[in-house]
Amino acid sequence: MRIDVISLFPEFVAQCAAFGVVGRAAERGLLSLHGWNPRDHAEGNYRRVDERPFGGGPGMVMLIDPLRASLRAARAADPALAKVVYLSPQGAPLTQARVRELAGRDRLILLCGRYEGIDERLIAAEVDEEISIGDYVLSGGELAAAVLVDAVARLQEGVLNDVESATQDSFGDDGLLDCPHYTRPVEHELGEVPAVLMSGNHAEIARWRRRQALGRTWQRRPDLLDEAALSKADRRLLDEYRASLAQAATDVAAENPLDQARTAKP
Ligand code: ADE
């Protein structure tokens, strides 16, 4: 996969390819990242890339032409058809489903804005998709581009050591949050590892993990549960999770002297 990033700070995004999973993907030739700076395509001594907005108001707006020239150069650098994504808070929220779709493409061109944004006419003419990484405002699209590059890179075949780890993550194919994970030591002053994980009973472990994933999603992100297609077995597991929570709450209350006093029979 090839990703071109158009940004006033192309080195910023290039840094993504220096570390971790994206770095490994780049090293193995599974992903190539290329930066384009609109300033290199700007005219005049000052190489202006922005101007004051028509109609007044604060901030600056990025000019059409330096961005368009960068886009042309990026497109021409490779014959594969590229999808152009503009990172902006006005975009559609980035989801794992969106990431999966984008990860399956040969080429992406990511457009990063600064200041108040970019001239709307360029967006209308050149941008295929506008994406936001969350309901907050960053000072530019570069961090959002880095997020997108990371999310897409780790889905390239051969990037993760264990292919399964991509689908078992939170927002894997089932749309649920991930279950909790534990490693050595078994006993620690911060607590013990759930016994089932050491039982060697793979079916029981799988059931426990599924129950935890369902329960966590129900507690933390009930909106995701509405979207997830739960089987009858899943609903039973979720009921078990809720029942165990209710039991735990009763146990805690029973240990609390104040609660005992309140529930004590005369
Ligand atoms: N640029 C500024 N804020 C952004 C956001 N939340 N998502 C994507 N791009 C942005």
PDB file of C-alpha atoms and ligand atoms in Angstrom:
ATOM      1  CA  MET A   1       0.000   0.000   0.000  1.00  0.00           C
ATOM      2  CA  ARG A   2       1.149   3.536  -0.759  1.00  0.00           C
ATOM      3  CA  ILE A   3       0.138   6.558   1.322  1.00  0.00           C
ATOM      4  CA  ASP A   4       0.989  10.117   0.303  1.00  0.00           C
ATOM      5  CA  VAL A   5       0.591  12.860   2.873  1.00  0.00           C
ATOM      6  CA  ILE A   6       0.168  16.481   1.841  1.00  0.00           C
ATOM      7  CA  SER A   7       1.146  18.669   4.747  1.00  0.00           C
ATOM      8  CA  LEU A   8       3.088  21.782   5.694  1.00  0.00           C
ATOM      9  CA  PHE A   9       4.955  19.446   8.051  1.00  0.00           C
ATOM     10  CA  PRO A  10       5.529  16.287   6.007  1.00  0.00           C
ATOM     11  CA  GLU A  11       8.389  15.203   8.296  1.00  0.00           C
ATOM     12  CA  PHE A  12       5.891  14.949  11.120  1.00  0.00           C
ATOM     13  CA  VAL A  13       3.957  12.166   9.462  1.00  0.00           C
ATOM     14  CA  ALA A  14       7.107  10.563   8.043  1.00  0.00           C
ATOM     15  CA  GLN A  15       8.170  10.025  11.662  1.00  0.00           C
ATOM     16  CA  CYS A  16       5.320   7.515  11.962  1.00  0.00           C
ATOM     17  CA  ALA A  17       7.204   5.216   9.647  1.00  0.00           C
ATOM     18  CA  ALA A  18      10.217   5.244  11.928  1.00  0.00           C
ATOM     19  CA  PHE A  19       8.731   3.284  14.826  1.00  0.00           C
ATOM     20  CA  GLY A  20       6.705   0.267  15.853  1.00  0.00           C
ATOM     21  CA  VAL A  21       4.157  -1.419  13.679  1.00  0.00           C
ATOM     22  CA  VAL A  22       4.147   1.225  10.929  1.00  0.00           C
ATOM     23  CA  GLY A  23       7.943   1.157  10.930  1.00  0.00           C
ATOM     24  CA  ARG A  24       7.924  -2.607  10.492  1.00  0.00           C
ATOM     25  CA  ALA A  25       5.362  -2.358   7.688  1.00  0.00           C
ATOM     26  CA  ALA A  26       7.553   0.201   5.916  1.00  0.00           C
ATOM     27  CA  GLU A  27      10.714  -1.853   6.466  1.00  0.00           C
ATOM     28  CA  ARG A  28       9.111  -4.924   4.952  1.00  0.00           C
ATOM     29  CA  GLY A  29       7.868  -2.961   1.954  1.00  0.00           C
ATOM     30  CA  LEU A  30       4.218  -3.522   2.891  1.00  0.00           C
ATOM     31  CA  LEU A  31       3.581   0.198   3.181  1.00  0.00           C
ATOM     32  CA  SER A  32       5.308   3.215   1.683  1.00  0.00           C
ATOM     33  CA  LEU A  33       4.784   6.717   3.026  1.00  0.00           C
ATOM     34  CA  HIS A  34       5.546   9.849   1.006  1.00  0.00           C
ATOM     35  CA  GLY A  35       5.337  13.464   2.076  1.00  0.00           C
ATOM     36  CA  TRP A  36       4.483  16.481  -0.087  1.00  0.00           C
ATOM     37  CA  ASN A  37       4.821  20.043   1.118  1.00  0.00           C
ATOM     38  CA  PRO A  38       2.445  22.598  -0.479  1.00  0.00           C
ATOM     39  CA  ARG A  39       5.068  25.249   0.195  1.00  0.00           C
ATOM     40  CA  ASP A  40       7.260  23.580  -2.446  1.00  0.00           C
ATOM     41  CA  HIS A  41       4.466  24.304  -4.924  1.00  0.00           C
ATOM     42  CA  ALA A  42       3.755  27.864  -3.809  1.00  0.00           C
ATOM     43  CA  GLU A  43       4.543  30.947  -5.904  1.00  0.00           C
ATOM     44  CA  GLY A  44       6.529  34.083  -5.163  1.00  0.00           C
ATOM     45  CA  ASN A  45       9.364  34.966  -2.852  1.00  0.00           C
ATOM     46  CA  TYR A  46       7.285  34.307   0.236  1.00  0.00           C
ATOM     47  CA  ARG A  47       5.866  30.995  -1.019  1.00  0.00           C
ATOM     48  CA  ARG A  48       2.494  31.838   0.461  1.00  0.00           C
ATOM     49  CA  VAL A  49       0.261  28.905   1.288  1.00  0.00           C
ATOM     50  CA  ASP A  50      -2.523  30.775   3.094  1.00  0.00           C
ATOM     51  CA  GLU A  51      -4.577  33.958   2.975  1.00  0.00           C
ATOM     52  CA  ARG A  52      -7.144  35.795   5.080  1.00  0.00           C
ATOM     53  CA  PRO A  53     -10.712  34.495   4.689  1.00  0.00           C
ATOM     54  CA  PHE A  54     -13.206  36.360   2.508  1.00  0.00           C
ATOM     55  CA  GLY A  55     -15.965  37.762   4.682  1.00  0.00           C
ATOM     56  CA  GLY A  56     -13.564  38.489   7.496  1.00  0.00           C
ATOM     57  CA  GLY A  57     -13.031  36.620  10.712  1.00  0.00           C
ATOM     58  CA  PRO A  58     -10.038  35.186  12.495  1.00  0.00           C
ATOM     59  CA  GLY A  59      -7.420  32.817  11.148  1.00  0.00           C
ATOM     60  CA  MET A  60      -6.106  31.988   7.722  1.00  0.00           C
ATOM     61  CA  VAL A  61      -7.340  29.692   4.963  1.00  0.00           C
ATOM     62  CA  MET A  62      -5.044  27.489   2.897  1.00  0.00           C
ATOM     63  CA  LEU A  63      -4.830  28.503  -0.772  1.00  0.00           C
ATOM     64  CA  ILE A  64      -6.156  26.252  -3.515  1.00  0.00           C
ATOM     65  CA  ASP A  65      -3.202  26.259  -5.889  1.00  0.00           C
ATOM     66  CA  PRO A  66      -0.300  25.030  -3.726  1.00  0.00           C
ATOM     67  CA  LEU A  67      -2.526  22.210  -2.470  1.00  0.00           C
ATOM     68  CA  ARG A  68      -3.750  21.341  -5.948  1.00  0.00           C
ATOM     69  CA  ALA A  69      -0.213  21.267  -7.332  1.00  0.00           C
ATOM     70  CA  SER A  70       0.859  18.991  -4.459  1.00  0.00           C
ATOM     71  CA  LEU A  71      -2.090  16.708  -5.174  1.00  0.00           C
ATOM     72  CA  ARG A  72      -1.187  16.554  -8.873  1.00  0.00           C
ATOM     73  CA  ALA A  73       2.423  15.718  -8.045  1.00  0.00           C
ATOM     74  CA  ALA A  74       1.354  13.028  -5.586  1.00  0.00           C
ATOM     75  CA  ARG A  75      -1.113  11.482  -8.054  1.00  0.00           C
ATOM     76  CA  ALA A  76       1.486  11.492 -10.830  1.00  0.00           C
ATOM     77  CA  ALA A  77       4.069   9.720  -8.660  1.00  0.00           C
ATOM     78  CA  ASP A  78       2.266   6.393  -9.017  1.00  0.00           C
ATOM     79  CA  PRO A  79      -0.186   5.095 -11.624  1.00  0.00           C
ATOM     80  CA  ALA A  80      -2.485   3.396  -9.060  1.00  0.00           C
ATOM     81  CA  LEU A  81      -5.755   5.241  -8.470  1.00  0.00           C
ATOM     82  CA  ALA A  82      -5.704   7.108  -5.145  1.00  0.00           C
ATOM     83  CA  LYS A  83      -8.528   7.940  -2.799  1.00  0.00           C
ATOM     84  CA  VAL A  84      -8.098  11.485  -1.427  1.00  0.00           C
ATOM     85  CA  VAL A  85      -8.946  11.851   2.256  1.00  0.00           C
ATOM     86  CA  TYR A  86      -9.120  15.239   3.963  1.00  0.00           C
ATOM     87  CA  LEU A  87      -8.644  15.079   7.751  1.00  0.00           C
ATOM     88  CA  SER A  88     -10.949  17.561   9.429  1.00  0.00           C
ATOM     89  CA  PRO A  89     -13.260  17.840  12.433  1.00  0.00           C
ATOM     90  CA  GLN A  90     -16.161  18.213   9.976  1.00  0.00           C
ATOM     91  CA  GLY A  91     -15.531  14.738   8.561  1.00  0.00           C
ATOM     92  CA  ALA A  92     -17.293  11.450   9.199  1.00  0.00           C
ATOM     93  CA  PRO A  93     -16.048   9.832  12.426  1.00  0.00           C
ATOM     94  CA  LEU A  94     -13.255   7.319  11.893  1.00  0.00           C
ATOM     95  CA  THR A  95     -14.371   3.808  12.821  1.00  0.00           C
ATOM     96  CA  GLN A  96     -12.676   0.424  12.559  1.00  0.00           C
ATOM     97  CA  ALA A  97     -15.045  -0.448   9.691  1.00  0.00           C
ATOM     98  CA  ARG A  98     -13.828   2.657   7.829  1.00  0.00           C
ATOM     99  CA  VAL A  99     -10.215   1.727   8.612  1.00  0.00           C
ATOM    100  CA  ARG A 100     -10.777  -1.772   7.221  1.00  0.00           C
ATOM    101  CA  GLU A 101     -12.173  -0.354   3.998  1.00  0.00           C
ATOM    102  CA  LEU A 102      -9.309   2.106   3.557  1.00  0.00           C
ATOM    103  CA  ALA A 103      -6.698  -0.540   4.441  1.00  0.00           C
ATOM    104  CA  GLY A 104      -7.870  -2.626   1.487  1.00  0.00           C
ATOM    105  CA  ARG A 105      -6.964   0.087  -1.045  1.00  0.00           C
ATOM    106  CA  ASP A 106      -3.730   0.329  -3.023  1.00  0.00           C
ATOM    107  CA  ARG A 107      -3.294   4.065  -2.527  1.00  0.00           C
ATOM    108  CA  LEU A 108      -4.431   6.872  -0.273  1.00  0.00           C
ATOM    109  CA  ILE A 109      -3.605  10.554  -0.390  1.00  0.00           C
ATOM    110  CA  LEU A 110      -4.096  12.259   2.964  1.00  0.00           C
ATOM    111  CA  LEU A 111      -4.660  15.988   2.936  1.00  0.00           C
ATOM    112  CA  CYS A 112      -3.785  17.847   6.144  1.00  0.00           C
ATOM    113  CA  GLY A 113      -5.089  21.328   6.776  1.00  0.00           C
ATOM    114  CA  ARG A 114      -3.717  23.975   9.145  1.00  0.00           C
ATOM    115  CA  TYR A 115      -5.116  27.271  10.361  1.00  0.00           C
ATOM    116  CA  GLU A 116      -8.887  27.621   9.828  1.00  0.00           C
ATOM    117  CA  GLY A 117      -8.880  24.962   7.118  1.00  0.00           C
ATOM    118  CA  ILE A 118      -8.627  24.883   3.350  1.00  0.00           C
ATOM    119  CA  ASP A 119     -10.550  26.649   0.592  1.00  0.00           C
ATOM    120  CA  GLU A 120     -13.873  24.837   0.211  1.00  0.00           C
ATOM    121  CA  ARG A 121     -13.565  24.735  -3.597  1.00  0.00           C
ATOM    122  CA  LEU A 122     -10.546  22.460  -3.364  1.00  0.00           C
ATOM    123  CA  ILE A 123     -12.452  20.110  -1.064  1.00  0.00           C
ATOM    124  CA  ALA A 124     -15.406  20.017  -3.458  1.00  0.00           C
ATOM    125  CA  ALA A 125     -13.225  19.347  -6.498  1.00  0.00           C
ATOM    126  CA  GLU A 126     -10.566  16.969  -5.196  1.00  0.00           C
ATOM    127  CA  VAL A 127     -11.555  15.288  -1.935  1.00  0.00           C
ATOM    128  CA  ASP A 128     -13.277  11.893  -1.977  1.00  0.00           C
ATOM    129  CA  GLU A 129     -13.806  11.586   1.739  1.00  0.00           C
ATOM    130  CA  GLU A 130     -13.563  13.821   4.802  1.00  0.00           C
ATOM    131  CA  ILE A 131     -12.650  12.055   8.036  1.00  0.00           C
ATOM    132  CA  SER A 132     -12.536  13.195  11.659  1.00  0.00           C
ATOM    133  CA  ILE A 133     -10.738  11.284  14.396  1.00  0.00           C
ATOM    134  CA  GLY A 134     -13.000  12.656  17.126  1.00  0.00           C
ATOM    135  CA  ASP A 135     -15.138  15.515  18.354  1.00  0.00           C
ATOM    136  CA  TYR A 136     -12.296  17.824  19.324  1.00  0.00           C
ATOM    137  CA  VAL A 137     -10.197  20.279  17.366  1.00  0.00           C
ATOM    138  CA  LEU A 138      -6.516  19.685  16.654  1.00  0.00           C
ATOM    139  CA  SER A 139      -4.234  22.425  15.392  1.00  0.00           C
ATOM    140  CA  GLY A 140      -3.787  20.569  12.120  1.00  0.00           C
ATOM    141  CA  GLY A 141      -4.595  17.346  10.311  1.00  0.00           C
ATOM    142  CA  GLU A 142      -1.151  15.793  10.826  1.00  0.00           C
ATOM    143  CA  LEU A 143      -1.903  13.972  14.075  1.00  0.00           C
ATOM    144  CA  ALA A 144      -5.151  12.698  12.578  1.00  0.00           C
ATOM    145  CA  ALA A 145      -3.236  11.503   9.489  1.00  0.00           C
ATOM    146  CA  ALA A 146      -0.737   9.729  11.756  1.00  0.00           C
ATOM    147  CA  VAL A 147      -3.634   7.983  13.525  1.00  0.00           C
ATOM    148  CA  LEU A 148      -5.102   6.874  10.224  1.00  0.00           C
ATOM    149  CA  VAL A 149      -1.722   5.672   8.899  1.00  0.00           C
ATOM    150  CA  ASP A 150      -1.165   3.587  12.050  1.00  0.00           C
ATOM    151  CA  ALA A 151      -4.645   2.053  12.012  1.00  0.00           C
ATOM    152  CA  VAL A 152      -4.389   1.172   8.324  1.00  0.00           C
ATOM    153  CA  ALA A 153      -0.785  -0.101   8.492  1.00  0.00           C
ATOM    154  CA  ARG A 154      -1.468  -2.662  11.198  1.00  0.00           C
ATOM    155  CA  LEU A 155      -4.143  -4.266   9.020  1.00  0.00           C
ATOM    156  CA  GLN A 156      -1.753  -4.880   6.118  1.00  0.00           C
ATOM    157  CA  GLU A 157      -1.177  -8.584   5.747  1.00  0.00           C
ATOM    158  CA  GLY A 158       2.079  -9.674   7.352  1.00  0.00           C
ATOM    159  CA  VAL A 159       2.456  -6.619   9.590  1.00  0.00           C
ATOM    160  CA  LEU A 160       1.190  -8.071  12.863  1.00  0.00           C
ATOM    161  CA  ASN A 161       3.005 -11.135  14.153  1.00  0.00           C
ATOM    162  CA  ASP A 162      -0.199 -12.952  14.899  1.00  0.00           C
ATOM    163  CA  VAL A 163      -2.783 -12.263  12.204  1.00  0.00           C
ATOM    164  CA  GLU A 164      -5.507 -13.072  14.712  1.00  0.00           C
ATOM    165  CA  SER A 165      -4.542 -10.253  16.999  1.00  0.00           C
ATOM    166  CA  ALA A 166      -6.057  -7.797  14.532  1.00  0.00           C
ATOM    167  CA  THR A 167      -9.482  -9.403  14.526  1.00  0.00           C
ATOM    168  CA  GLN A 168      -9.593 -10.151  18.251  1.00  0.00           C
ATOM    169  CA  ASP A 169      -8.904  -6.555  19.223  1.00  0.00           C
ATOM    170  CA  SER A 170     -11.537  -4.129  20.337  1.00  0.00           C
ATOM    171  CA  PHE A 171     -13.722  -3.306  17.313  1.00  0.00           C
ATOM    172  CA  GLY A 172     -12.676  -6.523  15.631  1.00  0.00           C
ATOM    173  CA  ASP A 173     -15.125  -8.243  13.331  1.00  0.00           C
ATOM    174  CA  ASP A 174     -17.702  -8.619  16.101  1.00  0.00           C
ATOM    175  CA  GLY A 175     -17.755  -4.897  16.988  1.00  0.00           C
ATOM    176  CA  LEU A 176     -17.167  -5.530  20.717  1.00  0.00           C
ATOM    177  CA  LEU A 177     -14.566  -4.159  23.096  1.00  0.00           C
ATOM    178  CA  ASP A 178     -11.685  -6.465  23.967  1.00  0.00           C
ATOM    179  CA  CYS A 179     -11.630  -8.688  27.067  1.00  0.00           C
ATOM    180  CA  PRO A 180      -9.083  -8.000  29.856  1.00  0.00           C
ATOM    181  CA  HIS A 181      -5.616  -9.550  29.568  1.00  0.00           C
ATOM    182  CA  TYR A 182      -3.216 -10.858  32.236  1.00  0.00           C
ATOM    183  CA  THR A 183       0.353 -12.114  32.326  1.00  0.00           C
ATOM    184  CA  ARG A 184       2.862 -13.262  34.956  1.00  0.00           C
ATOM    185  CA  PRO A 185       3.056 -13.285  37.917  1.00  0.00           C
ATOM    186  CA  VAL A 186      -0.113 -15.161  38.885  1.00  0.00           C
ATOM    187  CA  GLU A 187      -0.145 -13.631  42.340  1.00  0.00           C
ATOM    188  CA  HIS A 188       0.673 -10.000  42.875  1.00  0.00           C
ATOM    189  CA  GLU A 189      -0.138  -7.447  45.539  1.00  0.00           C
ATOM    190  CA  LEU A 190      -2.422  -5.823  42.955  1.00  0.00           C
ATOM    191  CA  GLY A 191      -4.475  -9.007  42.696  1.00  0.00           C
ATOM    192  CA  GLU A 192      -4.684 -12.475  41.230  1.00  0.00           C
ATOM    193  CA  VAL A 193      -5.161 -13.697  37.700  1.00  0.00           C
ATOM    194  CA  PRO A 194      -8.649 -15.177  37.126  1.00  0.00           C
ATOM    195  CA  ALA A 195      -8.285 -18.924  37.729  1.00  0.00           C
ATOM    196  CA  VAL A 196     -10.050 -19.926  34.520  1.00  0.00           C
ATOM    197  CA  LEU A 197      -7.171 -18.506  32.465  1.00  0.00           C
ATOM    198  CA  MET A 198      -4.818 -21.035  34.053  1.00  0.00           C
ATOM    199  CA  SER A 199      -7.226 -23.969  33.789  1.00  0.00           C
ATOM    200  CA  GLY A 200      -6.013 -25.160  30.403  1.00  0.00           C
ATOM    201  CA  ASN A 201      -9.674 -25.596  29.433  1.00  0.00           C
ATOM    202  CA  HIS A 202      -9.765 -23.777  26.118  1.00  0.00           C
ATOM    203  CA  ALA A 203     -13.538 -23.841  25.734  1.00  0.00           C
ATOM    204  CA  GLU A 204     -14.006 -22.356  29.219  1.00  0.00           C
ATOM    205  CA  ILE A 205     -11.344 -19.715  28.526  1.00  0.00           C
ATOM    206  CA  ALA A 206     -13.052 -18.743  25.270  1.00  0.00           C
ATOM    207  CA  ARG A 207     -16.416 -18.486  27.089  1.00  0.00           C
ATOM    208  CA  TRP A 208     -14.877 -16.361  29.845  1.00  0.00           C
ATOM    209  CA  ARG A 209     -13.260 -14.017  27.320  1.00  0.00           C
ATOM    210  CA  ARG A 210     -16.462 -13.660  25.340  1.00  0.00           C
ATOM    211  CA  ARG A 211     -18.442 -12.987  28.555  1.00  0.00           C
ATOM    212  CA  GLN A 212     -15.938 -10.308  29.573  1.00  0.00           C
ATOM    213  CA  ALA A 213     -15.948  -8.697  26.124  1.00  0.00           C
ATOM    214  CA  LEU A 214     -19.751  -8.594  26.126  1.00  0.00           C
ATOM    215  CA  GLY A 215     -19.898  -7.304  29.705  1.00  0.00           C
ATOM    216  CA  ARG A 216     -17.335  -4.584  29.156  1.00  0.00           C
ATOM    217  CA  THR A 217     -19.051  -3.422  26.009  1.00  0.00           C
ATOM    218  CA  TRP A 218     -22.386  -3.350  27.854  1.00  0.00           C
ATOM    219  CA  GLN A 219     -20.858  -1.340  30.719  1.00  0.00           C
ATOM    220  CA  ARG A 220     -18.615   1.030  28.799  1.00  0.00           C
ATOM    221  CA  ARG A 221     -20.062   1.347  25.304  1.00  0.00           C
ATOM    222  CA  PRO A 222     -23.701   0.234  25.234  1.00  0.00           C
ATOM    223  CA  ASP A 223     -24.042   2.013  21.870  1.00  0.00           C
ATOM    224  CA  LEU A 224     -21.775  -0.656  20.328  1.00  0.00           C
ATOM    225  CA  LEU A 225     -23.937  -3.466  21.677  1.00  0.00           C
ATOM    226  CA  ASP A 226     -26.929  -2.058  19.803  1.00  0.00           C
ATOM    227  CA  GLU A 227     -24.982  -2.500  16.556  1.00  0.00           C
ATOM    228  CA  ALA A 228     -23.445  -5.907  17.338  1.00  0.00           C
ATOM    229  CA  ALA A 229     -25.254  -9.001  16.115  1.00  0.00           C
ATOM    230  CA  LEU A 230     -25.486 -11.027  19.335  1.00  0.00           C
ATOM    231  CA  SER A 231     -26.292 -14.736  19.237  1.00  0.00           C
ATOM    232  CA  LYS A 232     -28.509 -16.446  21.791  1.00  0.00           C
ATOM    233  CA  ALA A 233     -25.352 -17.792  23.455  1.00  0.00           C
ATOM    234  CA  ASP A 234     -23.990 -14.233  23.644  1.00  0.00           C
ATOM    235  CA  ARG A 235     -27.158 -13.008  25.359  1.00  0.00           C
ATOM    236  CA  ARG A 236     -26.872 -15.832  27.889  1.00  0.00           C
ATOM    237  CA  LEU A 237     -23.242 -14.901  28.565  1.00  0.00           C
ATOM    238  CA  LEU A 238     -24.187 -11.265  29.020  1.00  0.00           C
ATOM    239  CA  ASP A 239     -26.934 -12.284  31.477  1.00  0.00           C
ATOM    240  CA  GLU A 240     -24.322 -14.311  33.390  1.00  0.00           C
ATOM    241  CA  TYR A 241     -22.036 -11.270  33.468  1.00  0.00           C
ATOM    242  CA  ARG A 242     -24.807  -9.033  34.802  1.00  0.00           C
ATOM    243  CA  ALA A 243     -25.745 -11.642  37.402  1.00  0.00           C
ATOM    244  CA  SER A 244     -22.122 -11.920  38.572  1.00  0.00           C
ATOM    245  CA  LEU A 245     -21.938  -8.125  38.909  1.00  0.00           C
ATOM    246  CA  ALA A 246     -25.122  -8.055  40.963  1.00  0.00           C
ATOM    247  CA  GLN A 247     -23.753 -10.877  43.140  1.00  0.00           C
ATOM    248  CA  ALA A 248     -20.448  -9.021  43.627  1.00  0.00           C
ATOM    249  CA  ALA A 249     -22.368  -5.892  44.696  1.00  0.00           C
ATOM    250  CA  THR A 250     -24.360  -7.942  47.234  1.00  0.00           C
ATOM    251  CA  ASP A 251     -21.148  -9.520  48.571  1.00  0.00           C
ATOM    252  CA  VAL A 252     -19.534  -6.112  49.027  1.00  0.00           C
ATOM    253  CA  ALA A 253     -22.636  -4.804  50.802  1.00  0.00           C
ATOM    254  CA  ALA A 254     -22.656  -7.852  53.071  1.00  0.00           C
ATOM    255  CA  GLU A 255     -19.054  -7.130  54.111  1.00  0.00           C
ATOM    256  CA  ASN A 256     -19.819  -3.500  54.865  1.00  0.00           C
ATOM    257  CA  PRO A 257     -20.855  -3.100  58.535  1.00  0.00           C
ATOM    258  CA  LEU A 258     -23.093  -0.139  57.694  1.00  0.00           C
ATOM    259  CA  ASP A 259     -25.001  -2.176  55.150  1.00  0.00           C
ATOM    260  CA  GLN A 260     -25.200  -5.095  57.561  1.00  0.00           C
ATOM    261  CA  ALA A 261     -26.747  -2.845  60.183  1.00  0.00           C
ATOM    262  CA  ARG A 262     -29.272  -1.592  57.687  1.00  0.00           C
ATOM    263  CA  THR A 263     -30.332  -5.056  56.559  1.00  0.00           C
ATOM    264  CA  ALA A 264     -30.149  -6.683  60.042  1.00  0.00           C
ATOM    265  CA  LYS A 265     -33.446  -8.126  61.248  1.00  0.00           C
ATOM    266  CA  PRO A 266     -34.738  -6.683  64.531  1.00  0.00           C
TER     267      PRO A 266
HETATM  268  N1  ADE B   1      -8.007  18.427  12.154  1.00  0.00           N
HETATM  269  C1  ADE B   1      -8.286  19.166  13.235  1.00  0.00           C
HETATM  270  N2  ADE B   1      -9.037  18.494  14.113  1.00  0.00           N
HETATM  271  C2  ADE B   1      -9.260  17.259  13.554  1.00  0.00           C
HETATM  272  C3  ADE B   1      -9.978  16.107  13.972  1.00  0.00           C
HETATM  273  N3  ADE B   1     -10.641  16.059  15.116  1.00  0.00           N
HETATM  274  N4  ADE B   1      -9.984  15.050  13.153  1.00  0.00           N
HETATM  275  C4  ADE B   1      -9.344  15.095  11.972  1.00  0.00           C
HETATM  276  N5  ADE B   1      -8.648  16.141  11.533  1.00  0.00           N
HETATM  277  C5  ADE B   1      -8.598  17.228  12.317  1.00  0.00           C
END
